[in-house]
Coordinates of C-alpha atoms and ligand atoms in Angstrom, one line a residue:
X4 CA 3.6 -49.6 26.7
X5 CA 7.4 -48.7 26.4
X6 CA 9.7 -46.8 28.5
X7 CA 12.0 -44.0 28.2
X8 CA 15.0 -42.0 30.0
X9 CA 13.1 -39.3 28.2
X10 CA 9.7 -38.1 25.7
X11 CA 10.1 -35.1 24.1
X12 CA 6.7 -33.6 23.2
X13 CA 7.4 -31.6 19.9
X14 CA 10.0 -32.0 16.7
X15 CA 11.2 -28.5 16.2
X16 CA 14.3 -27.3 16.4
X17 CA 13.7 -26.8 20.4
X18 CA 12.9 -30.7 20.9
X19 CA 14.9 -32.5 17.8
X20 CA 18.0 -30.8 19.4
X21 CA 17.2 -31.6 23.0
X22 CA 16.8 -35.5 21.6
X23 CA 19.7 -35.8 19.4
X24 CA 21.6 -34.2 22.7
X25 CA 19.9 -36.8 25.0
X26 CA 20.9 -39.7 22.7
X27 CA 24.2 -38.7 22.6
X28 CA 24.3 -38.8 26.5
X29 CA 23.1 -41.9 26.5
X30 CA 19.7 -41.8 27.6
X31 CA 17.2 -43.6 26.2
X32 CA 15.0 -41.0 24.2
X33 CA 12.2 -40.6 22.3
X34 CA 10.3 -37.7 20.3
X35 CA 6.6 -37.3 19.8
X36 CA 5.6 -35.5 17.0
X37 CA 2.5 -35.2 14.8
X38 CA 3.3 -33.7 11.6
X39 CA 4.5 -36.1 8.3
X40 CA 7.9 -34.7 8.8
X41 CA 10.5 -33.4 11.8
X42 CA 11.5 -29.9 12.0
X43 CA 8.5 -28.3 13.4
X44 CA 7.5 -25.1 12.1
X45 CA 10.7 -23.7 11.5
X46 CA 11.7 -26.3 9.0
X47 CA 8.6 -27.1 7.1
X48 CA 6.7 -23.8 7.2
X49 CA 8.8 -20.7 9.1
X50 CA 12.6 -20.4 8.7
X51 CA 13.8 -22.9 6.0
X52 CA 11.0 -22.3 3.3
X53 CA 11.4 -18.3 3.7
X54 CA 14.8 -18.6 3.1
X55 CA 14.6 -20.4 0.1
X56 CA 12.1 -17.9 -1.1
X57 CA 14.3 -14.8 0.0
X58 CA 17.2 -16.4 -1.6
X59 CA 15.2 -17.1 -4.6
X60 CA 14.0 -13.6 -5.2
X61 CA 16.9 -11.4 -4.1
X62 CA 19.0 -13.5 -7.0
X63 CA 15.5 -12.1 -9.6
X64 CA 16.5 -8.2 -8.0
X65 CA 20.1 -8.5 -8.5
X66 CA 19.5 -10.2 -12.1
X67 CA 17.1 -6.9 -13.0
X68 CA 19.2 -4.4 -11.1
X69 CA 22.6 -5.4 -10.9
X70 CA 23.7 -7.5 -13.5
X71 CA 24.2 -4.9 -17.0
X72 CA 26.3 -3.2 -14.7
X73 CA 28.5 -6.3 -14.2
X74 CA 28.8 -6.5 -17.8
X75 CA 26.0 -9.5 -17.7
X76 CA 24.1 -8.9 -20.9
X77 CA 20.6 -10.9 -21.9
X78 CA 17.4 -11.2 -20.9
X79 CA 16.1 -11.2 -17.4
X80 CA 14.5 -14.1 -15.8
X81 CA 10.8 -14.5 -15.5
X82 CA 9.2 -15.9 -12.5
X83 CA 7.6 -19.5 -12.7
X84 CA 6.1 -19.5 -9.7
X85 CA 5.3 -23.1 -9.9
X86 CA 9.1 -24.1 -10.1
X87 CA 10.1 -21.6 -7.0
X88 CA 7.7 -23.3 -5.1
X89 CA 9.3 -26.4 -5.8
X90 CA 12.2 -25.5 -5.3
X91 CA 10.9 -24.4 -2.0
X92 CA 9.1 -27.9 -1.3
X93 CA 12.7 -29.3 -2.2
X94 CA 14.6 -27.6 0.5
X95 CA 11.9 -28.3 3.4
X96 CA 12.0 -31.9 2.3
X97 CA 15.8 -32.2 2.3
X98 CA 16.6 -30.4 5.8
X99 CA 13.2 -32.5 7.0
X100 CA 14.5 -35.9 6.0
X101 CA 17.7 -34.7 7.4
X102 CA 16.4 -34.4 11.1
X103 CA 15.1 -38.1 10.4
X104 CA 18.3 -40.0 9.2
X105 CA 20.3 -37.7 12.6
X106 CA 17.3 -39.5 14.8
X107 CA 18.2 -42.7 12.9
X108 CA 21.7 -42.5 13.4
X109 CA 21.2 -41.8 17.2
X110 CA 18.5 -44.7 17.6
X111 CA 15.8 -41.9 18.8
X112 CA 12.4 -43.2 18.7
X113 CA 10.2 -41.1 16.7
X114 CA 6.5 -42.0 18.5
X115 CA 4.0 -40.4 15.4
X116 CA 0.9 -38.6 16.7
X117 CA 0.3 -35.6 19.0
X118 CA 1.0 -36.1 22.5
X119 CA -0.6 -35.3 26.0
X120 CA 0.5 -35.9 29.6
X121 CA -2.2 -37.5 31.2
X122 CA 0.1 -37.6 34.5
X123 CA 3.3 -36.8 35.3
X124 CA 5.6 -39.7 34.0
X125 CA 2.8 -40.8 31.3
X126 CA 2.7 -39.4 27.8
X127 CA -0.5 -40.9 25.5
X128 CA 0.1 -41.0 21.6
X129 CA -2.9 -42.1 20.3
X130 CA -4.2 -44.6 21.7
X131 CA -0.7 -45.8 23.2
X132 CA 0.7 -44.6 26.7
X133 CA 4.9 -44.9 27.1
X134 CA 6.5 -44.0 30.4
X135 CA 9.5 -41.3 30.8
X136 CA 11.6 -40.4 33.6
X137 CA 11.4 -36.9 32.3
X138 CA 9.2 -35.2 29.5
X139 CA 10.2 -32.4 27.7
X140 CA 7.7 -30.1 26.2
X141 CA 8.5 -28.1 23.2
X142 CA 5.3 -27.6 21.4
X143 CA 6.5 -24.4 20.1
X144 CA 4.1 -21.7 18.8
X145 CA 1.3 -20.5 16.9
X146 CA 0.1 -17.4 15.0
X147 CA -1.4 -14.9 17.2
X148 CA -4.8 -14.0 16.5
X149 CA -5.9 -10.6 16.1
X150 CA -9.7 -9.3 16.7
X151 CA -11.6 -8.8 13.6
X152 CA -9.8 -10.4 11.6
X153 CA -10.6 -14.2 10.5
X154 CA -7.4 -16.1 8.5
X155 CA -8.6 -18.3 5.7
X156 CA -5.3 -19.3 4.2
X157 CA -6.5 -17.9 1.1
X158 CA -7.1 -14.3 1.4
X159 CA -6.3 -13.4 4.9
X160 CA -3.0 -15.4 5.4
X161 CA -0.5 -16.2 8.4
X162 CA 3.1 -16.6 7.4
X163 CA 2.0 -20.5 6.7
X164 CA -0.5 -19.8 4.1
X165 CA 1.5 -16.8 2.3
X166 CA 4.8 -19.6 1.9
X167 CA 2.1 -21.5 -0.1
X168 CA 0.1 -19.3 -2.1
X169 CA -1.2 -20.4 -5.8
X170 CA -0.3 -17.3 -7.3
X171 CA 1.7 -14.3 -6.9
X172 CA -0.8 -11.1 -5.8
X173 CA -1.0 -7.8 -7.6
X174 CA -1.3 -6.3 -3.8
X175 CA -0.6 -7.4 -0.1
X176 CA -1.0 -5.6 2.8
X177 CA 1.1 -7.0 5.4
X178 CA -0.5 -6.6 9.5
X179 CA 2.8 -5.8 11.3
X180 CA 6.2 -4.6 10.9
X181 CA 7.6 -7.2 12.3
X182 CA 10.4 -10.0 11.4
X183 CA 8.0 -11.9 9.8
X184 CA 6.1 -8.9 8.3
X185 CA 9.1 -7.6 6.7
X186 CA 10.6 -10.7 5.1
X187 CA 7.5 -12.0 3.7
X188 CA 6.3 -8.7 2.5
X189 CA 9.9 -8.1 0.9
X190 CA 9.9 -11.7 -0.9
X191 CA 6.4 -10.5 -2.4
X192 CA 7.9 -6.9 -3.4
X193 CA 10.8 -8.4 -5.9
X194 CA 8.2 -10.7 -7.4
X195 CA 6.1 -7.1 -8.2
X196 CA 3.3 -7.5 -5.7
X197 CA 2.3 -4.2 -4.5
X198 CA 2.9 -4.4 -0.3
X199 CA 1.6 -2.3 2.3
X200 CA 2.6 -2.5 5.6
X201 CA 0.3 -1.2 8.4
X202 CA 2.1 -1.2 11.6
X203 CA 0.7 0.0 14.9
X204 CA 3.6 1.5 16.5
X205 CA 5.5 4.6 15.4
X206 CA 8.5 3.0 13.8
X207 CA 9.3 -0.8 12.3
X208 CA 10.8 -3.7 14.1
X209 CA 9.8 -2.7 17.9
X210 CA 12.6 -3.7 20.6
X211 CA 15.1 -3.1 17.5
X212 CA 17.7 -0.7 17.5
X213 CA 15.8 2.8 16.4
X214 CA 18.9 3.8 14.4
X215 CA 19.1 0.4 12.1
X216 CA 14.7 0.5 12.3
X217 CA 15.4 4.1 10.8
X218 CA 17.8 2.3 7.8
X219 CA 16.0 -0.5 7.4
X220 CA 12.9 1.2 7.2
X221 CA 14.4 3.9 4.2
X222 CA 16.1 1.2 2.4
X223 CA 12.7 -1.3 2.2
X224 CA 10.7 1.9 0.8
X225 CA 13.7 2.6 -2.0
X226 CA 12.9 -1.1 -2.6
X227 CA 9.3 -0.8 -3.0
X228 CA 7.3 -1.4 0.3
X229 CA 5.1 1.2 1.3
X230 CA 4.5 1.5 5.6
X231 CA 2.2 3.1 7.0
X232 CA 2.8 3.5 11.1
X233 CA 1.4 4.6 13.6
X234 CA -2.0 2.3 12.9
X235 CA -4.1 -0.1 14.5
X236 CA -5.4 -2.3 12.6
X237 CA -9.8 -2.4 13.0
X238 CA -10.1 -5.5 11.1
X239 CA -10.8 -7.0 8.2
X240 CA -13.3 -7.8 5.5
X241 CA -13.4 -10.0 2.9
X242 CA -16.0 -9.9 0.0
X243 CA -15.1 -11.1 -4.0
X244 CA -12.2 -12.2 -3.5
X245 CA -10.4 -9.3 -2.2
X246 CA -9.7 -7.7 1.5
X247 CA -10.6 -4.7 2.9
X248 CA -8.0 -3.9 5.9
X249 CA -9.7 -1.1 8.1
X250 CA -7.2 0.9 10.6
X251 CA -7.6 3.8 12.7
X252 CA -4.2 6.4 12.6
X253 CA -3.2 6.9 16.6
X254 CA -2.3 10.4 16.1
X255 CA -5.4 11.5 15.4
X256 CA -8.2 8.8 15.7
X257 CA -8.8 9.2 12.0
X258 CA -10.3 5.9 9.6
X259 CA -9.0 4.8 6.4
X260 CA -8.7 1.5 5.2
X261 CA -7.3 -0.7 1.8
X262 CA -8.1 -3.3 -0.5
X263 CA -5.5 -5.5 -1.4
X264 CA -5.7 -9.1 -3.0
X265 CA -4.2 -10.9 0.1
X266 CA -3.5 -9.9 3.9
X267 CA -1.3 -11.2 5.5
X268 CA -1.3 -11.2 9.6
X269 CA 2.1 -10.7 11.2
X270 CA 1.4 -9.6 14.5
X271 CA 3.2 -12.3 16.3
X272 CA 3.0 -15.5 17.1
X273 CA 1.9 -17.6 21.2
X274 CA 3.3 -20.5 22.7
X275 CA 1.4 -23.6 21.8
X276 CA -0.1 -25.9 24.7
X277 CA -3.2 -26.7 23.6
X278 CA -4.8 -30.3 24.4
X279 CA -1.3 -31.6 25.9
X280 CA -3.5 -31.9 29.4
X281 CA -1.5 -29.3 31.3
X282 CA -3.7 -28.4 33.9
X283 CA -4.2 -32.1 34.7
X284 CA -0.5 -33.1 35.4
X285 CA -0.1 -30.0 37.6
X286 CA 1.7 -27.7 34.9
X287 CA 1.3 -24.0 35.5
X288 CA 0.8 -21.2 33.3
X289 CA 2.3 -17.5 33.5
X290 CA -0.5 -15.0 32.2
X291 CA 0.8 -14.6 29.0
X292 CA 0.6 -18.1 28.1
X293 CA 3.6 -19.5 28.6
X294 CA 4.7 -22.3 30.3
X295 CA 6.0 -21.3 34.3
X296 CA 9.5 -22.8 34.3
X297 CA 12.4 -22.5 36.6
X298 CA 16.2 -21.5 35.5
X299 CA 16.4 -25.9 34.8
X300 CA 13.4 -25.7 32.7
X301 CA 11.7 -27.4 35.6
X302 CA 7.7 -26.9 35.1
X303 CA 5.7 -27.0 38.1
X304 CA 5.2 -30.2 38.0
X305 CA 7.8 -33.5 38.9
X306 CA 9.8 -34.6 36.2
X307 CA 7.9 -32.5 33.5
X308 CA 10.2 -29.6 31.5
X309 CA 9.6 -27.1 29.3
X310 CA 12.1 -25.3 26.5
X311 CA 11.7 -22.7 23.6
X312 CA 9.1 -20.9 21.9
X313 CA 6.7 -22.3 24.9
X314 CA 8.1 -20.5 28.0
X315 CA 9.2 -17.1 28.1
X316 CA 11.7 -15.6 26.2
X317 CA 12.2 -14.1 22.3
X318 CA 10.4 -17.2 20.2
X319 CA 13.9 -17.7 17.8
X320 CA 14.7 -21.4 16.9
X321 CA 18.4 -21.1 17.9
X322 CA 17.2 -19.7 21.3
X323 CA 15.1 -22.9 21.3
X324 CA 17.9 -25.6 20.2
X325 CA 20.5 -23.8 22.9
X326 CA 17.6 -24.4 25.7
X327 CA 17.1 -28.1 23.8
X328 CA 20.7 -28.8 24.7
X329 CA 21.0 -27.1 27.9
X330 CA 18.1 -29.0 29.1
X331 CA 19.5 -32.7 28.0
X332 CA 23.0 -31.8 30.0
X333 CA 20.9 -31.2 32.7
X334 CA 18.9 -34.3 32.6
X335 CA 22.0 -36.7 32.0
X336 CA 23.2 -34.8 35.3
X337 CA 25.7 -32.6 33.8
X338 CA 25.4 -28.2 34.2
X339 CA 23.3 -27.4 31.2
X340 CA 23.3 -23.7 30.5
X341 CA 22.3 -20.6 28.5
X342 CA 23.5 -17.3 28.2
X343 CA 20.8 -14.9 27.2
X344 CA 22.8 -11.9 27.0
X345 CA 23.9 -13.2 24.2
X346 CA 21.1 -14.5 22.0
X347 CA 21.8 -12.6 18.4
X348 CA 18.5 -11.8 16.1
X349 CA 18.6 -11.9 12.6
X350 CA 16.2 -10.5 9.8
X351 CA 17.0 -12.1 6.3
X352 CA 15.9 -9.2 4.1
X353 CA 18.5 -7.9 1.9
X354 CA 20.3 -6.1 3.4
X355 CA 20.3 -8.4 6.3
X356 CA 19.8 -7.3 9.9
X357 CA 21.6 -8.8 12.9
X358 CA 22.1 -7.3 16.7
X359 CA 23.2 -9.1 19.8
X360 CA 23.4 -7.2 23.0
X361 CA 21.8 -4.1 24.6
X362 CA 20.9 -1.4 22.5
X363 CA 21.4 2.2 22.8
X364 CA 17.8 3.2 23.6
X365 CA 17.9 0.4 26.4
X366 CA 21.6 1.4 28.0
X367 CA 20.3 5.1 28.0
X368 CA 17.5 3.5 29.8
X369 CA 19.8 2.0 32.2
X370 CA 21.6 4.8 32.6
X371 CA 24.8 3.3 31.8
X372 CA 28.0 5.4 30.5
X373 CA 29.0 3.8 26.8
X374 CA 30.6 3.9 24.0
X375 CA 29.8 3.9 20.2
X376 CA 31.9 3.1 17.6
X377 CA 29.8 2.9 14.2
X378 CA 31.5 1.9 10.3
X379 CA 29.6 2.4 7.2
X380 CA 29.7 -0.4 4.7
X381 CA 30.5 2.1 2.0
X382 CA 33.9 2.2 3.4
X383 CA 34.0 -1.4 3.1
X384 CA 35.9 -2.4 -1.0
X385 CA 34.1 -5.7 -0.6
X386 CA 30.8 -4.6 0.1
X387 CA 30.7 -1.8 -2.4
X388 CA 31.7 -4.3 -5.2
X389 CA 28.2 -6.1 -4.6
X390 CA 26.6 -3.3 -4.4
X391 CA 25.7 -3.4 -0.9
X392 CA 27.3 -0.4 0.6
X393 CA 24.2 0.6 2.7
X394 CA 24.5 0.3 6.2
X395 CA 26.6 0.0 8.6
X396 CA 28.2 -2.1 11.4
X397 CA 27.2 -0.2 15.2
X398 CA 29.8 -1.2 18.5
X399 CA 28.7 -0.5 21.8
X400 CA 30.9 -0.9 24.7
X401 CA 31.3 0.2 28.3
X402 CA 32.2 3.7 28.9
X403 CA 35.0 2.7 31.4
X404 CA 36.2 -0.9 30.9
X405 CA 35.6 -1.0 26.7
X406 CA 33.7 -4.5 27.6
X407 CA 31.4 -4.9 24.5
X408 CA 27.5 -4.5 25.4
X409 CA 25.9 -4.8 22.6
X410 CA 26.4 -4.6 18.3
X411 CA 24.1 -3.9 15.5
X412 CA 24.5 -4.4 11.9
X413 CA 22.4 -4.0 8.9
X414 CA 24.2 -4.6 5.6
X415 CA 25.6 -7.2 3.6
X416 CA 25.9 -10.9 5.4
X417 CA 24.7 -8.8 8.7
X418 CA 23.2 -12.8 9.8
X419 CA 27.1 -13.9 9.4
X420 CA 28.9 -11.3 10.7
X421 CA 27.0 -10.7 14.0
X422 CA 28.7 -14.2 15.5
X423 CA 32.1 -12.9 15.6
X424 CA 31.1 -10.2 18.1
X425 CA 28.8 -12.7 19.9
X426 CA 32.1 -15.4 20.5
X427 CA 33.6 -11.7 21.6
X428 CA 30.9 -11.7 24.1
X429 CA 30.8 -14.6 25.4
X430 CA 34.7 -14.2 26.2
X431 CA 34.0 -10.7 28.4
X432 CA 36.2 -8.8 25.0
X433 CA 36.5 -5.2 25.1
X434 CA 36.4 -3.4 21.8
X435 CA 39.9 -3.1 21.4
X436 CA 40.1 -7.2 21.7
X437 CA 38.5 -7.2 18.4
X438 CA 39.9 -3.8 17.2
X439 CA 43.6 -6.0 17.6
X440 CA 42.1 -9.4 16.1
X441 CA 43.3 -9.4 11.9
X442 CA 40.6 -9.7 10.3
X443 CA 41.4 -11.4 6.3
X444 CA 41.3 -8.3 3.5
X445 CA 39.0 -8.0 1.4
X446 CA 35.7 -8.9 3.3
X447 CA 32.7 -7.9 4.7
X448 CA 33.9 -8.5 8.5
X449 CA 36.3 -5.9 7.8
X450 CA 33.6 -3.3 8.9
X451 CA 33.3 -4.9 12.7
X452 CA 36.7 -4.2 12.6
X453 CA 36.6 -0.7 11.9
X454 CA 33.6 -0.2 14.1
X455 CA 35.5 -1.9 16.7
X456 CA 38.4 0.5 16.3
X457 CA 36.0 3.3 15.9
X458 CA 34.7 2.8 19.8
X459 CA 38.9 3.7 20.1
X460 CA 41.3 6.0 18.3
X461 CA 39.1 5.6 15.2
X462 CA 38.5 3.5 12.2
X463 CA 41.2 3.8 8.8
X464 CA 38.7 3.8 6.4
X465 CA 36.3 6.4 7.7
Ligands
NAI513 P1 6.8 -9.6 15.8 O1 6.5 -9.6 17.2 O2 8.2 -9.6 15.3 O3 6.0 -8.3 15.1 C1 4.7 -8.0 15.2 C2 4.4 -6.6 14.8 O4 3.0 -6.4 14.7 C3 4.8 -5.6 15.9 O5 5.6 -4.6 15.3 C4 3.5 -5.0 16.5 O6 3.6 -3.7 16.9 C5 2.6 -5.1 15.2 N1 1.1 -5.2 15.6 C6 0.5 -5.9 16.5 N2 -0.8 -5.6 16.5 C7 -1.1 -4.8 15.5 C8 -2.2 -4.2 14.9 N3 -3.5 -4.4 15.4 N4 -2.1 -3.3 13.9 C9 -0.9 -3.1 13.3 N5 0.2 -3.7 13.8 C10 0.2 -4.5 14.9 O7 5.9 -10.8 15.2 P2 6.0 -11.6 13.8 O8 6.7 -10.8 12.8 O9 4.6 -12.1 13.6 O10 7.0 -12.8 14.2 C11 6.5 -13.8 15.3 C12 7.7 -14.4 15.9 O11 8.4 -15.2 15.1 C13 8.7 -13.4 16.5 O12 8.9 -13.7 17.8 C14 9.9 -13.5 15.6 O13 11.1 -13.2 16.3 C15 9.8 -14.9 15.1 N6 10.4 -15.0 13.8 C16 11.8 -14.9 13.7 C17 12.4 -14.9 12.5 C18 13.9 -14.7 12.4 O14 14.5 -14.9 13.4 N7 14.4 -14.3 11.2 C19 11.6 -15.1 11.2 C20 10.2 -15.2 11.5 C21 9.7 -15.2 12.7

């Protein structure tokens, strides 16, 4: 048996953060995690992988659409599917065996298994049990199930299975307009699979700003993906091979269904506490699942904490690693703190999508008198010369005091841009703070700018 200051249950970016934090206050840490490699799902099978494949085949669409224009003459590339995957496998192994030389460097024991809590200051790893002061769990989460439908990996795939397949499809249909839905079905699109998206509500990305949903949505149809809203998915049936997705229209209770080659479920994803022996060290549960914590990440039971994708909250890694750090100032008795005002969400299709803040449906909501200043990226030189004028960059600020409340982008480095607004937030900046901040000629960022001026006398370039 050993002891620790501290045994984080979980390696994703939640708990690696939280221990690399710990170590550097000094505490005597260690991390329990299961899988071959660190990173948890975001690394090895979520964030890093779908990048790589994003990256991969928006470089295949601008070679096919962009490049004669430019003047680049020649043949376009084929797809070898074998070497993208690698190169995939490469990118996951480099940022895994990254984590492991940072828990190196900071002497964190890595304690390889699963994990449970058979009381509170006990964590068992295999057949071993080590003693903590305090436990952290960040287990993270898992695909959400949906009735009817059975995954296989194979033909009816969660995000894990379709980052791996063996072939490209001739057809997808993707359950769920989600994040995950949309960058997975638009990686699929540029490599010519047909994709379908079936989502039950009446527009994409729920929670999202309805005027970028509304963009995003036209712009991902120019580019090939067909939705279909307003559909519940009935379930689905696999026979030779292919898939049969059922799904009943809401308007009007009427039944169709598809066949595609592969499904794939994106209809989100629930915290992950199975087997970790909650119940018996006293840990409570809220009713959707997630771990009951306090505003310390204090579980219901002593010396037992909780962080990220398990408690409550929108499941993003960064959301995860600023709870991860939070939680080890706390523990080496310092204030530990997050602001979830300002949390920004990113979707990595091209054009990207980023928004931090309230949006305008909620404010109306909340009945609060504001502001919009709104810049199109065709205004932007930059922007237009790669051939990503679509969009635009959305400002919202307080009616009265200018204070920015909110900010939604869709258009070129959207994932990029959002975090100069978020630093404005964090700071309590009105619109005109930003609209007065030089911002270098010719880029992208221009457009916040503009938008920013916009919520005043107006933007130049409109
Ligand atoms: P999501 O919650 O983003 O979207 C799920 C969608 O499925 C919703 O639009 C919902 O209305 C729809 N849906 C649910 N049941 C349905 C049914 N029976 N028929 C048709 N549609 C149905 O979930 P998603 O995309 O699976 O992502 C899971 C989590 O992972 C999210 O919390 C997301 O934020 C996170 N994630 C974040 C990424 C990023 O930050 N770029 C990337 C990937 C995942």
């Amino acid at each position: 048996m050993s002891s620790f200051d501290v045994i984080i249950i979980g390696g994703g970016p939640g708990g690696y953060v939280c221990a690399i934090r710990c170590a550097q206050l000094g505490l005597k840490t260690a991390l329990v995690e299961g899988r071959e490699t660190l990173g948890g799902t975001c690394l090895n099978v979520g964030c890093m992988p779908s990048k790589a494949l994003l990256h991969a085949t928006h470089c295949l669409h601008d070679a096919e659409h962009n490049f004669a224009t430019m003047g680049l003459k020649g043949k376009s590339p084929s797809v070898d599917w074998k070497q993208m995957q690698a190169y995939k496998d490469d990118v996951v192994a480099t940022n895994t065996k990254g984590i492991e030389f940072l828990f190196k460097k900071n002497k964190i024991t890595w304690l390889k298994g699963w994990g449970s809590i058979p009381a509170p200051g006990t964590v068992k790893v295999g057949e071993e049990t080590h003693e903590a002061k305090h436990i952290v769990i960040a287990t993270g989460s898992e695909p959400s199930s949906l009735p009817g439908v059975s995954v296989d990996e194979k033909t009816v795939l969660t995000s894990t299975g379709a980052l791996a397949l063996g072939k490209i499809p001739k057809s997808m249909v993707v359950i769920g307009a989600g994040v995950i839905g949309l960058e997975l079905g638009s990686v699929y699109a540029r490599l010519g699979c047909e994709v379908t998206v079936v989502e039950y509500l009446d527009a994409i990305t729920p929670g999202m700003d309805a005027e970028v949903a509304k963009s995003l949505q036209r712009i991902l149809t120019k580019q090939g993906l067909r939705f279909i809203l307003g559909a519940a998915v009935q379930g689905v049936e696999v026979a030779k091979g292919n898939a049969t997705t059922r799904y009943k229209l809401r308007k009007d209770e009427s039944e169709a269904s598809l066949t595609s080659d592969v499904v794939l479920v994106a209809t989100g994803r629930k915290p992950y506490t199975e087997n970790l022996g909650l119940k018996e060290a006293g840990v409570e549960l809220l009713p959707r699942g997630q771990i009951k914590t306090d505003a310390h990440f204090a579980t219901s039971a002593p010396g037992i904490y909780a962080i990220g994708d398990a408690i409550v909250g929108p499941m993003l890694a960064h959301k995860a690693e600023d709870e991860g750090m939070a939680l080890a100032e706390i523990l080496a008795g310092r204030a530990g703190h997050v602001n979830y005002d300002v949390i920004p969400g990113v979707i990595y299709t091209t054009p990207e999508v980023a928004s931090v803040g309230k949006t305008e449906e909620l404010l109306k909501q909340e009945g609060r008198a504001y502001k919009v200043g709104k810049f199109s990226f065709m205004g932007n030189g930059r922007a237009k010369a790669m051939f990503q004028g679509e969009g635009f960059v959305k400002i919202l600020a307080d009616a009265t005091t200018d204070r920015i409340l909110g900010a939604h982008i869709i258009g070129p480095s959207a994932g990029d841009l959002i975090h100069e607004i978020c630093v404005a937030m964090e700071f309590g900046a009105s619109a005109e703070d930003l609209a007065l901040t030089c911002h270098a000629h010719p880029t992208c960022s221009e457009a916040v700018r503009e938008a920013a001026l916009a919520c005043g006398d107006g933007a130049i370039h409109a």
